[in-house]
XYZ file of C-alpha atoms in Angstrom:
107
model
C 10.553 -114.242 24.516
C 11.195 -117.990 24.230
C 14.103 -119.169 22.111
C 13.908 -122.420 20.225
C 17.024 -124.433 20.979
C 17.748 -127.135 18.443
C 19.777 -130.315 18.430
C 21.744 -129.703 15.247
C 23.823 -132.357 13.542
C 26.569 -131.292 11.130
C 28.027 -133.764 8.622
C 31.167 -132.208 7.155
C 34.669 -133.558 6.527
C 36.336 -130.124 6.278
C 37.328 -129.468 9.893
C 37.651 -125.699 9.434
C 34.147 -125.448 7.981
C 32.842 -127.724 10.697
C 34.422 -125.614 13.460
C 32.991 -122.381 12.046
C 29.439 -123.724 11.840
C 29.766 -125.257 15.304
C 30.909 -121.938 16.789
C 27.986 -120.053 15.234
C 25.386 -122.579 16.359
C 26.710 -122.922 19.901
C 26.824 -119.120 20.244
C 23.103 -119.154 19.438
C 22.562 -121.708 22.216
C 22.000 -124.814 20.111
C 23.323 -128.278 20.888
C 25.681 -129.413 18.140
C 26.892 -132.899 17.238
C 29.621 -133.137 14.622
C 30.254 -135.973 12.206
C 32.942 -136.339 9.533
C 31.665 -139.576 8.009
C 28.172 -140.577 6.978
C 28.607 -143.966 8.651
C 29.051 -142.180 12.011
C 25.873 -140.181 11.475
C 23.876 -143.250 10.462
C 24.957 -145.107 13.612
C 23.985 -142.100 15.734
C 20.485 -141.973 14.208
C 19.843 -145.429 15.672
C 20.433 -144.163 19.230
C 19.731 -140.428 19.299
C 17.327 -137.894 17.878
C 18.027 -134.503 16.356
C 16.062 -131.549 15.037
C 18.073 -130.183 12.123
C 20.772 -131.518 9.772
C 23.409 -129.466 7.987
C 25.224 -131.606 5.454
C 28.005 -131.412 2.881
C 27.673 -132.907 -0.593
C 31.069 -134.623 -0.893
C 31.966 -136.925 1.988
C 34.817 -139.409 2.394
C 32.575 -142.466 2.621
C 29.497 -141.489 0.573
C 27.626 -138.697 -1.128
C 25.502 -136.339 0.955
C 22.635 -137.051 -1.415
C 22.725 -140.717 -0.392
C 22.543 -139.733 3.275
C 19.532 -137.502 2.617
C 17.803 -140.237 0.615
C 18.402 -142.762 3.387
C 17.070 -140.423 6.080
C 13.977 -139.511 4.092
C 13.112 -142.889 2.577
C 14.327 -145.485 5.089
C 14.242 -143.620 8.392
C 11.191 -141.487 7.491
C 12.940 -138.484 9.038
C 11.052 -135.282 8.197
C 13.175 -132.630 9.930
C 14.824 -129.829 7.969
C 17.990 -130.523 5.986
C 20.333 -127.812 4.727
C 23.108 -128.519 2.252
C 26.135 -126.244 2.678
C 28.532 -127.252 -0.041
C 31.027 -126.084 -2.643
C 28.894 -127.731 -5.307
C 26.692 -124.944 -6.629
C 25.526 -125.752 -10.133
C 21.834 -125.267 -10.810
C 21.452 -128.981 -11.532
C 23.004 -129.791 -8.144
C 20.601 -127.484 -6.336
C 17.608 -129.020 -8.110
C 18.853 -132.548 -7.405
C 19.369 -131.794 -3.702
C 15.881 -130.331 -3.341
C 14.278 -133.198 -5.255
C 16.092 -135.713 -3.047
C 14.641 -134.174 0.100
C 16.827 -131.261 1.171
C 14.930 -128.198 2.354
C 17.493 -125.620 1.303
C 20.905 -125.264 -0.325
C 23.700 -122.827 0.464
C 26.932 -122.531 -1.513
C 30.161 -122.220 0.483
């Protein structure tokens, strides 16, 4: 059996949430890069590649929706994006999916 190991990027400013997700992903054998600001992630996209993005909605320097829009529209990135966020209204879920997220999970 061959396992698929992913390069996962996590954009989250809550350090406890970030540590939990990191622990789970590393235990599954994935490579994890952590970012607390969208500006850090955007700089990294210019130098490195990744397979999967897990992102929060509210960030200190932008909205997660803006990051998703930039990745999809300007960088033409087509990998999977998962929102894990405290924002859980139906309108928020619809907006995230319309903007280019692949799935949405409430904290």
